[in-house]
Structures are given as C-alpha cells and as structure tokens.
Amino acid sequence: MHVLGQKHIVEFKGDIQTRLQRIDSKLERLIEQATKLSELVLADKELGEFFEATQQTINNWKNKHPELFESKKG
C-alpha cells in the first residue's frame, strides 16, 4: 500500500481546489448565458437547443433557479 506524504496531500488538495474553481467559473458563465437568453424571452425549446438540453432539464432549471426565468413571466 502506498502512503501519501504530507507534501503530496497538500498538492492533491490544491489540485482539487483549482479544479473546483474552474467548474464554478464555467457554471457561472453558463448561468450568465441562460440569464441573457431568458431575458431575450427565448422559448424553452430555443433554450434547450442552445444548451443541448431536454425540456425536462429546462423545467428542472426553472424549478431550481426561478430567478433566471422571471422575465419570461412578465
């Protein structure tokens, strides 16, 4: 069995933090894009086509992030 030394654990933690930051950054960009598209009052079908997402996924997004779709209600 290979035991990681303290130095390796610190490097591993740093690598994980870097990867999580990249994921967060990508997620923020996707949310910004979805918000902009929603503000343009795109139909769910068009949003789905843009993000290559199913209607169920769009519905899940609406339930999880209703603030993104508020402009469509007005």
PDB file of N, CA, C and O in Angstrom:
ATOM      1  N   MET A   1       0.842  -1.166   0.000  1.00  0.00           N
ATOM      2  CA  MET A   1       0.000   0.000   0.000  1.00  0.00           C
ATOM      3  C   MET A   1       0.890   1.233   0.000  1.00  0.00           C
ATOM      4  O   MET A   1       1.858   1.321   0.723  1.00  0.00           O
ATOM      5  N   HIS A   2       0.527   2.196  -0.860  1.00  0.00           N
ATOM      6  CA  HIS A   2       1.288   3.434  -0.963  1.00  0.00           C
ATOM      7  C   HIS A   2       0.682   4.470  -0.022  1.00  0.00           C
ATOM      8  O   HIS A   2      -0.509   4.731  -0.046  1.00  0.00           O
ATOM      9  N   VAL A   3       1.502   5.062   0.790  1.00  0.00           N
ATOM     10  CA  VAL A   3       1.036   6.081   1.724  1.00  0.00           C
ATOM     11  C   VAL A   3       1.473   7.441   1.197  1.00  0.00           C
ATOM     12  O   VAL A   3       2.640   7.645   0.868  1.00  0.00           O
ATOM     13  N   LEU A   4       0.522   8.366   1.103  1.00  0.00           N
ATOM     14  CA  LEU A   4       0.842   9.709   0.646  1.00  0.00           C
ATOM     15  C   LEU A   4       1.512  10.494   1.762  1.00  0.00           C
ATOM     16  O   LEU A   4       1.065  10.476   2.899  1.00  0.00           O
ATOM     17  N   GLY A   5       2.551  11.190   1.419  1.00  0.00           N
ATOM     18  CA  GLY A   5       3.203  12.053   2.383  1.00  0.00           C
ATOM     19  C   GLY A   5       2.435  13.350   2.520  1.00  0.00           C
ATOM     20  O   GLY A   5       1.552  13.670   1.722  1.00  0.00           O
ATOM     21  N   GLN A   6       2.761  14.126   3.541  1.00  0.00           N
ATOM     22  CA  GLN A   6       2.082  15.385   3.802  1.00  0.00           C
ATOM     23  C   GLN A   6       2.169  16.325   2.594  1.00  0.00           C
ATOM     24  O   GLN A   6       1.204  16.973   2.235  1.00  0.00           O
ATOM     25  N   LYS A   7       3.332  16.364   1.945  1.00  0.00           N
ATOM     26  CA  LYS A   7       3.518  17.225   0.782  1.00  0.00           C
ATOM     27  C   LYS A   7       2.567  16.833  -0.338  1.00  0.00           C
ATOM     28  O   LYS A   7       1.955  17.685  -0.980  1.00  0.00           O
ATOM     29  N   HIS A   8       2.418  15.544  -0.573  1.00  0.00           N
ATOM     30  CA  HIS A   8       1.533  15.067  -1.631  1.00  0.00           C
ATOM     31  C   HIS A   8       0.075  15.388  -1.312  1.00  0.00           C
ATOM     32  O   HIS A   8      -0.703  15.725  -2.202  1.00  0.00           O
ATOM     33  N   ILE A   9      -0.304  15.283  -0.066  1.00  0.00           N
ATOM     34  CA  ILE A   9      -1.685  15.588   0.335  1.00  0.00           C
ATOM     35  C   ILE A   9      -1.978  17.056   0.091  1.00  0.00           C
ATOM     36  O   ILE A   9      -3.029  17.419  -0.444  1.00  0.00           O
ATOM     37  N   VAL A  10      -1.051  17.937   0.440  1.00  0.00           N
ATOM     38  CA  VAL A  10      -1.231  19.370   0.227  1.00  0.00           C
ATOM     39  C   VAL A  10      -1.348  19.667  -1.269  1.00  0.00           C
ATOM     40  O   VAL A  10      -2.209  20.434  -1.696  1.00  0.00           O
ATOM     41  N   GLU A  11      -0.501  19.056  -2.080  1.00  0.00           N
ATOM     42  CA  GLU A  11      -0.568  19.248  -3.530  1.00  0.00           C
ATOM     43  C   GLU A  11      -1.892  18.725  -4.082  1.00  0.00           C
ATOM     44  O   GLU A  11      -2.506  19.354  -4.950  1.00  0.00           O
ATOM     45  N   PHE A  12      -2.350  17.593  -3.579  1.00  0.00           N
ATOM     46  CA  PHE A  12      -3.608  16.998  -4.014  1.00  0.00           C
ATOM     47  C   PHE A  12      -4.777  17.914  -3.667  1.00  0.00           C
ATOM     48  O   PHE A  12      -5.656  18.153  -4.491  1.00  0.00           O
ATOM     49  N   LYS A  13      -4.779  18.464  -2.457  1.00  0.00           N
ATOM     50  CA  LYS A  13      -5.834  19.394  -2.050  1.00  0.00           C
ATOM     51  C   LYS A  13      -5.832  20.632  -2.949  1.00  0.00           C
ATOM     52  O   LYS A  13      -6.879  21.118  -3.353  1.00  0.00           O
ATOM     53  N   GLY A  14      -4.639  21.139  -3.244  1.00  0.00           N
ATOM     54  CA  GLY A  14      -4.533  22.308  -4.121  1.00  0.00           C
ATOM     55  C   GLY A  14      -5.073  22.025  -5.504  1.00  0.00           C
ATOM     56  O   GLY A  14      -5.762  22.855  -6.098  1.00  0.00           O
ATOM     57  N   ASP A  15      -4.783  20.837  -6.029  1.00  0.00           N
ATOM     58  CA  ASP A  15      -5.271  20.441  -7.345  1.00  0.00           C
ATOM     59  C   ASP A  15      -6.793  20.359  -7.354  1.00  0.00           C
ATOM     60  O   ASP A  15      -7.445  20.827  -8.280  1.00  0.00           O
ATOM     61  N   ILE A  16      -7.351  19.795  -6.312  1.00  0.00           N
ATOM     62  CA  ILE A  16      -8.812  19.683  -6.209  1.00  0.00           C
ATOM     63  C   ILE A  16      -9.439  21.073  -6.131  1.00  0.00           C
ATOM     64  O   ILE A  16     -10.436  21.356  -6.807  1.00  0.00           O
ATOM     65  N   GLN A  17      -8.865  21.973  -5.338  1.00  0.00           N
ATOM     66  CA  GLN A  17      -9.400  23.330  -5.229  1.00  0.00           C
ATOM     67  C   GLN A  17      -9.359  24.047  -6.573  1.00  0.00           C
ATOM     68  O   GLN A  17     -10.307  24.731  -6.954  1.00  0.00           O
ATOM     69  N   THR A  18      -8.273  23.880  -7.309  1.00  0.00           N
ATOM     70  CA  THR A  18      -8.151  24.504  -8.624  1.00  0.00           C
ATOM     71  C   THR A  18      -9.229  23.981  -9.566  1.00  0.00           C
ATOM     72  O   THR A  18      -9.873  24.753 -10.283  1.00  0.00           O
ATOM     73  N   ARG A  19      -9.432  22.687  -9.562  1.00  0.00           N
ATOM     74  CA  ARG A  19     -10.453  22.101 -10.438  1.00  0.00           C
ATOM     75  C   ARG A  19     -11.851  22.570 -10.061  1.00  0.00           C
ATOM     76  O   ARG A  19     -12.670  22.855 -10.934  1.00  0.00           O
ATOM     77  N   LEU A  20     -12.129  22.660  -8.768  1.00  0.00           N
ATOM     78  CA  LEU A  20     -13.445  23.145  -8.323  1.00  0.00           C
ATOM     79  C   LEU A  20     -13.658  24.601  -8.719  1.00  0.00           C
ATOM     80  O   LEU A  20     -14.760  24.991  -9.108  1.00  0.00           O
ATOM     81  N   GLN A  21     -12.615  25.407  -8.645  1.00  0.00           N
ATOM     82  CA  GLN A  21     -12.728  26.806  -9.058  1.00  0.00           C
ATOM     83  C   GLN A  21     -13.035  26.906 -10.543  1.00  0.00           C
ATOM     84  O   GLN A  21     -13.832  27.742 -10.974  1.00  0.00           O
ATOM     85  N   ARG A  22     -12.414  26.057 -11.343  1.00  0.00           N
ATOM     86  CA  ARG A  22     -12.692  26.049 -12.789  1.00  0.00           C
ATOM     87  C   ARG A  22     -14.136  25.657 -13.059  1.00  0.00           C
ATOM     88  O   ARG A  22     -14.805  26.245 -13.907  1.00  0.00           O
ATOM     89  N   ILE A  23     -14.622  24.655 -12.346  1.00  0.00           N
ATOM     90  CA  ILE A  23     -16.013  24.214 -12.506  1.00  0.00           C
ATOM     91  C   ILE A  23     -16.957  25.343 -12.118  1.00  0.00           C
ATOM     92  O   ILE A  23     -17.925  25.631 -12.824  1.00  0.00           O
ATOM     93  N   ASP A  24     -16.679  26.002 -10.991  1.00  0.00           N
ATOM     94  CA  ASP A  24     -17.508  27.125 -10.553  1.00  0.00           C
ATOM     95  C   ASP A  24     -17.525  28.230 -11.599  1.00  0.00           C
ATOM     96  O   ASP A  24     -18.566  28.821 -11.887  1.00  0.00           O
ATOM     97  N   SER A  25     -16.371  28.512 -12.182  1.00  0.00           N
ATOM     98  CA  SER A  25     -16.271  29.559 -13.187  1.00  0.00           C
ATOM     99  C   SER A  25     -17.095  29.196 -14.423  1.00  0.00           C
ATOM    100  O   SER A  25     -17.819  30.037 -14.969  1.00  0.00           O
ATOM    101  N   LYS A  26     -17.015  27.943 -14.853  1.00  0.00           N
ATOM    102  CA  LYS A  26     -17.796  27.501 -16.007  1.00  0.00           C
ATOM    103  C   LYS A  26     -19.283  27.564 -15.706  1.00  0.00           C
ATOM    104  O   LYS A  26     -20.082  27.986 -16.545  1.00  0.00           O
ATOM    105  N   LEU A  27     -19.672  27.161 -14.501  1.00  0.00           N
ATOM    106  CA  LEU A  27     -21.075  27.198 -14.104  1.00  0.00           C
ATOM    107  C   LEU A  27     -21.582  28.635 -14.086  1.00  0.00           C
ATOM    108  O   LEU A  27     -22.680  28.918 -14.563  1.00  0.00           O
ATOM    109  N   GLU A  28     -20.787  29.559 -13.575  1.00  0.00           N
ATOM    110  CA  GLU A  28     -21.178  30.967 -13.571  1.00  0.00           C
ATOM    111  C   GLU A  28     -21.406  31.474 -14.993  1.00  0.00           C
ATOM    112  O   GLU A  28     -22.368  32.199 -15.250  1.00  0.00           O
ATOM    113  N   ARG A  29     -20.528  31.103 -15.915  1.00  0.00           N
ATOM    114  CA  ARG A  29     -20.690  31.531 -17.309  1.00  0.00           C
ATOM    115  C   ARG A  29     -21.969  30.949 -17.917  1.00  0.00           C
ATOM    116  O   ARG A  29     -22.678  31.636 -18.648  1.00  0.00           O
ATOM    117  N   LEU A  30     -22.259  29.687 -17.618  1.00  0.00           N
ATOM    118  CA  LEU A  30     -23.486  29.076 -18.136  1.00  0.00           C
ATOM    119  C   LEU A  30     -24.722  29.759 -17.565  1.00  0.00           C
ATOM    120  O   LEU A  30     -25.702  29.992 -18.286  1.00  0.00           O
ATOM    121  N   ILE A  31     -24.688  30.092 -16.282  1.00  0.00           N
ATOM    122  CA  ILE A  31     -25.822  30.790 -15.664  1.00  0.00           C
ATOM    123  C   ILE A  31     -25.991  32.162 -16.302  1.00  0.00           C
ATOM    124  O   ILE A  31     -27.112  32.587 -16.590  1.00  0.00           O
ATOM    125  N   GLU A  32     -24.893  32.868 -16.545  1.00  0.00           N
ATOM    126  CA  GLU A  32     -24.964  34.173 -17.208  1.00  0.00           C
ATOM    127  C   GLU A  32     -25.581  34.035 -18.596  1.00  0.00           C
ATOM    128  O   GLU A  32     -26.434  34.834 -18.994  1.00  0.00           O
ATOM    129  N   GLN A  33     -25.163  33.017 -19.344  1.00  0.00           N
ATOM    130  CA  GLN A  33     -25.708  32.799 -20.686  1.00  0.00           C
ATOM    131  C   GLN A  33     -27.199  32.496 -20.619  1.00  0.00           C
ATOM    132  O   GLN A  33     -27.990  33.032 -21.398  1.00  0.00           O
ATOM    133  N   ALA A  34     -27.589  31.629 -19.685  1.00  0.00           N
ATOM    134  CA  ALA A  34     -29.001  31.277 -19.548  1.00  0.00           C
ATOM    135  C   ALA A  34     -29.825  32.503 -19.178  1.00  0.00           C
ATOM    136  O   ALA A  34     -30.932  32.698 -19.694  1.00  0.00           O
ATOM    137  N   THR A  35     -29.283  33.342 -18.300  1.00  0.00           N
ATOM    138  CA  THR A  35     -29.986  34.555 -17.894  1.00  0.00           C
ATOM    139  C   THR A  35     -30.174  35.485 -19.085  1.00  0.00           C
ATOM    140  O   THR A  35     -31.267  36.004 -19.316  1.00  0.00           O
ATOM    141  N   LYS A  36     -29.116  35.696 -19.857  1.00  0.00           N
ATOM    142  CA  LYS A  36     -29.205  36.574 -21.022  1.00  0.00           C
ATOM    143  C   LYS A  36     -30.200  36.035 -22.040  1.00  0.00           C
ATOM    144  O   LYS A  36     -31.006  36.788 -22.591  1.00  0.00           O
ATOM    145  N   LEU A  37     -30.153  34.741 -22.274  1.00  0.00           N
ATOM    146  CA  LEU A  37     -31.092  34.148 -23.233  1.00  0.00           C
ATOM    147  C   LEU A  37     -32.524  34.246 -22.728  1.00  0.00           C
ATOM    148  O   LEU A  37     -33.445  34.524 -23.488  1.00  0.00           O
ATOM    149  N   SER A  38     -32.706  34.029 -21.442  1.00  0.00           N
ATOM    150  CA  SER A  38     -34.040  34.119 -20.856  1.00  0.00           C
ATOM    151  C   SER A  38     -34.564  35.549 -20.944  1.00  0.00           C
ATOM    152  O   SER A  38     -35.743  35.779 -21.212  1.00  0.00           O
ATOM    153  N   GLU A  39     -33.677  36.523 -20.735  1.00  0.00           N
ATOM    154  CA  GLU A  39     -34.073  37.928 -20.835  1.00  0.00           C
ATOM    155  C   GLU A  39     -34.497  38.294 -22.251  1.00  0.00           C
ATOM    156  O   GLU A  39     -35.278  39.215 -22.450  1.00  0.00           O
ATOM    157  N   LEU A  40     -33.982  37.572 -23.218  1.00  0.00           N
ATOM    158  CA  LEU A  40     -34.379  37.786 -24.603  1.00  0.00           C
ATOM    159  C   LEU A  40     -35.726  37.126 -24.895  1.00  0.00           C
ATOM    160  O   LEU A  40     -36.222  37.186 -26.004  1.00  0.00           O
ATOM    161  N   VAL A  41     -36.289  36.497 -23.887  1.00  0.00           N
ATOM    162  CA  VAL A  41     -37.578  35.822 -23.950  1.00  0.00           C
ATOM    163  C   VAL A  41     -37.566  34.710 -24.994  1.00  0.00           C
ATOM    164  O   VAL A  41     -38.455  34.588 -25.818  1.00  0.00           O
ATOM    165  N   LEU A  42     -36.533  33.919 -24.955  1.00  0.00           N
ATOM    166  CA  LEU A  42     -36.476  32.756 -25.826  1.00  0.00           C
ATOM    167  C   LEU A  42     -37.432  31.698 -25.299  1.00  0.00           C
ATOM    168  O   LEU A  42     -37.602  31.532 -24.098  1.00  0.00           O
ATOM    169  N   ALA A  43     -38.006  30.974 -26.199  1.00  0.00           N
ATOM    170  CA  ALA A  43     -38.875  29.870 -25.810  1.00  0.00           C
ATOM    171  C   ALA A  43     -38.033  28.760 -25.203  1.00  0.00           C
ATOM    172  O   ALA A  43     -36.827  28.650 -25.467  1.00  0.00           O
ATOM    173  N   ASP A  44     -38.676  27.953 -24.375  1.00  0.00           N
ATOM    174  CA  ASP A  44     -37.970  26.828 -23.754  1.00  0.00           C
ATOM    175  C   ASP A  44     -37.292  25.959 -24.802  1.00  0.00           C
ATOM    176  O   ASP A  44     -36.175  25.491 -24.596  1.00  0.00           O
ATOM    177  N   LYS A  45     -37.967  25.768 -25.916  1.00  0.00           N
ATOM    178  CA  LYS A  45     -37.402  24.936 -26.983  1.00  0.00           C
ATOM    179  C   LYS A  45     -36.083  25.527 -27.474  1.00  0.00           C
ATOM    180  O   LYS A  45     -35.107  24.811 -27.680  1.00  0.00           O
ATOM    181  N   GLU A  46     -36.043  26.850 -27.654  1.00  0.00           N
ATOM    182  CA  GLU A  46     -34.825  27.506 -28.121  1.00  0.00           C
ATOM    183  C   GLU A  46     -33.720  27.433 -27.085  1.00  0.00           C
ATOM    184  O   GLU A  46     -32.556  27.238 -27.422  1.00  0.00           O
ATOM    185  N   LEU A  47     -34.086  27.603 -25.804  1.00  0.00           N
ATOM    186  CA  LEU A  47     -33.093  27.447 -24.739  1.00  0.00           C
ATOM    187  C   LEU A  47     -32.517  26.032 -24.759  1.00  0.00           C
ATOM    188  O   LEU A  47     -31.315  25.834 -24.633  1.00  0.00           O
ATOM    189  N   GLY A  48     -33.402  25.049 -24.899  1.00  0.00           N
ATOM    190  CA  GLY A  48     -32.970  23.659 -24.947  1.00  0.00           C
ATOM    191  C   GLY A  48     -32.033  23.388 -26.110  1.00  0.00           C
ATOM    192  O   GLY A  48     -31.031  22.697 -25.954  1.00  0.00           O
ATOM    193  N   GLU A  49     -32.356  23.957 -27.261  1.00  0.00           N
ATOM    194  CA  GLU A  49     -31.495  23.768 -28.431  1.00  0.00           C
ATOM    195  C   GLU A  49     -30.130  24.411 -28.209  1.00  0.00           C
ATOM    196  O   GLU A  49     -29.105  23.820 -28.546  1.00  0.00           O
ATOM    197  N   PHE A  50     -30.121  25.614 -27.639  1.00  0.00           N
ATOM    198  CA  PHE A  50     -28.853  26.304 -27.414  1.00  0.00           C
ATOM    199  C   PHE A  50     -27.957  25.517 -26.471  1.00  0.00           C
ATOM    200  O   PHE A  50     -26.772  25.351 -26.711  1.00  0.00           O
ATOM    201  N   PHE A  51     -28.543  25.019 -25.360  1.00  0.00           N
ATOM    202  CA  PHE A  51     -27.762  24.301 -24.360  1.00  0.00           C
ATOM    203  C   PHE A  51     -27.740  22.795 -24.585  1.00  0.00           C
ATOM    204  O   PHE A  51     -27.181  22.051 -23.784  1.00  0.00           O
ATOM    205  N   GLU A  52     -28.366  22.344 -25.676  1.00  0.00           N
ATOM    206  CA  GLU A  52     -28.477  20.908 -25.954  1.00  0.00           C
ATOM    207  C   GLU A  52     -29.060  20.192 -24.739  1.00  0.00           C
ATOM    208  O   GLU A  52     -28.533  19.193 -24.256  1.00  0.00           O
ATOM    209  N   ALA A  53     -30.180  20.736 -24.259  1.00  0.00           N
ATOM    210  CA  ALA A  53     -30.841  20.217 -23.066  1.00  0.00           C
ATOM    211  C   ALA A  53     -32.280  19.830 -23.408  1.00  0.00           C
ATOM    212  O   ALA A  53     -32.912  20.430 -24.284  1.00  0.00           O
ATOM    213  N   THR A  54     -32.793  18.844 -22.703  1.00  0.00           N
ATOM    214  CA  THR A  54     -34.172  18.408 -22.921  1.00  0.00           C
ATOM    215  C   THR A  54     -35.142  19.355 -22.220  1.00  0.00           C
ATOM    216  O   THR A  54     -34.756  20.170 -21.380  1.00  0.00           O
ATOM    217  N   GLN A  55     -36.419  19.220 -22.578  1.00  0.00           N
ATOM    218  CA  GLN A  55     -37.456  20.027 -21.913  1.00  0.00           C
ATOM    219  C   GLN A  55     -37.461  19.744 -20.411  1.00  0.00           C
ATOM    220  O   GLN A  55     -37.631  20.657 -19.610  1.00  0.00           O
ATOM    221  N   GLN A  56     -37.242  18.504 -20.026  1.00  0.00           N
ATOM    222  CA  GLN A  56     -37.205  18.165 -18.597  1.00  0.00           C
ATOM    223  C   GLN A  56     -36.069  18.906 -17.892  1.00  0.00           C
ATOM    224  O   GLN A  56     -36.241  19.396 -16.781  1.00  0.00           O
ATOM    225  N   THR A  57     -34.921  18.993 -18.549  1.00  0.00           N
ATOM    226  CA  THR A  57     -33.798  19.726 -17.963  1.00  0.00           C
ATOM    227  C   THR A  57     -34.145  21.204 -17.808  1.00  0.00           C
ATOM    228  O   THR A  57     -33.865  21.799 -16.763  1.00  0.00           O
ATOM    229  N   ILE A  58     -34.776  21.794 -18.822  1.00  0.00           N
ATOM    230  CA  ILE A  58     -35.197  23.196 -18.730  1.00  0.00           C
ATOM    231  C   ILE A  58     -36.172  23.361 -17.565  1.00  0.00           C
ATOM    232  O   ILE A  58     -36.057  24.308 -16.774  1.00  0.00           O
ATOM    233  N   ASN A  59     -37.107  22.447 -17.434  1.00  0.00           N
ATOM    234  CA  ASN A  59     -38.056  22.510 -16.305  1.00  0.00           C
ATOM    235  C   ASN A  59     -37.336  22.400 -14.965  1.00  0.00           C
ATOM    236  O   ASN A  59     -37.680  23.099 -14.011  1.00  0.00           O
ATOM    237  N   ASN A  60     -36.342  21.530 -14.887  1.00  0.00           N
ATOM    238  CA  ASN A  60     -35.556  21.407 -13.656  1.00  0.00           C
ATOM    239  C   ASN A  60     -34.833  22.712 -13.340  1.00  0.00           C
ATOM    240  O   ASN A  60     -34.774  23.145 -12.191  1.00  0.00           O
ATOM    241  N   TRP A  61     -34.283  23.352 -14.375  1.00  0.00           N
ATOM    242  CA  TRP A  61     -33.603  24.640 -14.184  1.00  0.00           C
ATOM    243  C   TRP A  61     -34.584  25.679 -13.665  1.00  0.00           C
ATOM    244  O   TRP A  61     -34.261  26.460 -12.786  1.00  0.00           O
ATOM    245  N   LYS A  62     -35.803  25.693 -14.234  1.00  0.00           N
ATOM    246  CA  LYS A  62     -36.813  26.656 -13.801  1.00  0.00           C
ATOM    247  C   LYS A  62     -37.143  26.467 -12.320  1.00  0.00           C
ATOM    248  O   LYS A  62     -37.308  27.448 -11.591  1.00  0.00           O
ATOM    249  N   ASN A  63     -37.261  25.216 -11.919  1.00  0.00           N
ATOM    250  CA  ASN A  63     -37.585  24.942 -10.516  1.00  0.00           C
ATOM    251  C   ASN A  63     -36.423  25.284  -9.590  1.00  0.00           C
ATOM    252  O   ASN A  63     -36.627  25.783  -8.487  1.00  0.00           O
ATOM    253  N   LYS A  64     -35.215  25.010 -10.022  1.00  0.00           N
ATOM    254  CA  LYS A  64     -34.048  25.225  -9.177  1.00  0.00           C
ATOM    255  C   LYS A  64     -33.596  26.687  -9.171  1.00  0.00           C
ATOM    256  O   LYS A  64     -33.084  27.178  -8.175  1.00  0.00           O
ATOM    257  N   HIS A  65     -33.794  27.392 -10.300  1.00  0.00           N
ATOM    258  CA  HIS A  65     -33.334  28.779 -10.435  1.00  0.00           C
ATOM    259  C   HIS A  65     -34.453  29.654 -11.017  1.00  0.00           C
ATOM    260  O   HIS A  65     -34.322  30.182 -12.124  1.00  0.00           O
ATOM    261  N   PRO A  66     -35.552  29.827 -10.286  1.00  0.00           N
ATOM    262  CA  PRO A  66     -36.682  30.599 -10.839  1.00  0.00           C
ATOM    263  C   PRO A  66     -36.319  32.034 -11.191  1.00  0.00           C
ATOM    264  O   PRO A  66     -36.914  32.619 -12.089  1.00  0.00           O
ATOM    265  N   GLU A  67     -35.300  32.588 -10.513  1.00  0.00           N
ATOM    266  CA  GLU A  67     -34.902  33.966 -10.796  1.00  0.00           C
ATOM    267  C   GLU A  67     -34.416  34.151 -12.233  1.00  0.00           C
ATOM    268  O   GLU A  67     -34.491  35.241 -12.788  1.00  0.00           O
ATOM    269  N   LEU A  68     -33.928  33.076 -12.847  1.00  0.00           N
ATOM    270  CA  LEU A  68     -33.454  33.162 -14.224  1.00  0.00           C
ATOM    271  C   LEU A  68     -34.584  33.307 -15.230  1.00  0.00           C
ATOM    272  O   LEU A  68     -34.373  33.760 -16.338  1.00  0.00           O
ATOM    273  N   PHE A  69     -35.782  32.902 -14.823  1.00  0.00           N
ATOM    274  CA  PHE A  69     -36.896  32.844 -15.769  1.00  0.00           C
ATOM    275  C   PHE A  69     -37.981  33.854 -15.452  1.00  0.00           C
ATOM    276  O   PHE A  69     -39.028  33.846 -16.079  1.00  0.00           O
ATOM    277  N   GLU A  70     -37.745  34.742 -14.496  1.00  0.00           N
ATOM    278  CA  GLU A  70     -38.759  35.700 -14.096  1.00  0.00           C
ATOM    279  C   GLU A  70     -39.153  36.634 -15.229  1.00  0.00           C
ATOM    280  O   GLU A  70     -40.298  37.007 -15.349  1.00  0.00           O
ATOM    281  N   SER A  71     -38.193  37.023 -16.067  1.00  0.00           N
ATOM    282  CA  SER A  71     -38.511  37.948 -17.151  1.00  0.00           C
ATOM    283  C   SER A  71     -39.477  37.339 -18.166  1.00  0.00           C
ATOM    284  O   SER A  71     -40.155  38.032 -18.871  1.00  0.00           O
ATOM    285  N   LYS A  72     -39.534  35.996 -18.218  1.00  0.00           N
ATOM    286  CA  LYS A  72     -40.445  35.330 -19.147  1.00  0.00           C
ATOM    287  C   LYS A  72     -41.885  35.389 -18.677  1.00  0.00           C
ATOM    288  O   LYS A  72     -42.791  35.246 -19.449  1.00  0.00           O
ATOM    289  N   LYS A  73     -42.085  35.610 -17.356  1.00  0.00           N
ATOM    290  CA  LYS A  73     -43.440  35.618 -16.800  1.00  0.00           C
ATOM    291  C   LYS A  73     -44.165  36.924 -17.084  1.00  0.00           C
ATOM    292  O   LYS A  73     -45.366  36.955 -17.123  1.00  0.00           O
ATOM    293  N   GLY A  74     -43.393  38.007 -17.218  1.00  0.00           N
ATOM    294  CA  GLY A  74     -43.984  39.331 -17.324  1.00  0.00           C
ATOM    295  C   GLY A  74     -44.572  39.661 -18.620  1.00  0.00           C
ATOM    296  O   GLY A  74     -45.156  39.200 -19.435  1.00  0.00           O
TER     297      GLY A  74
END
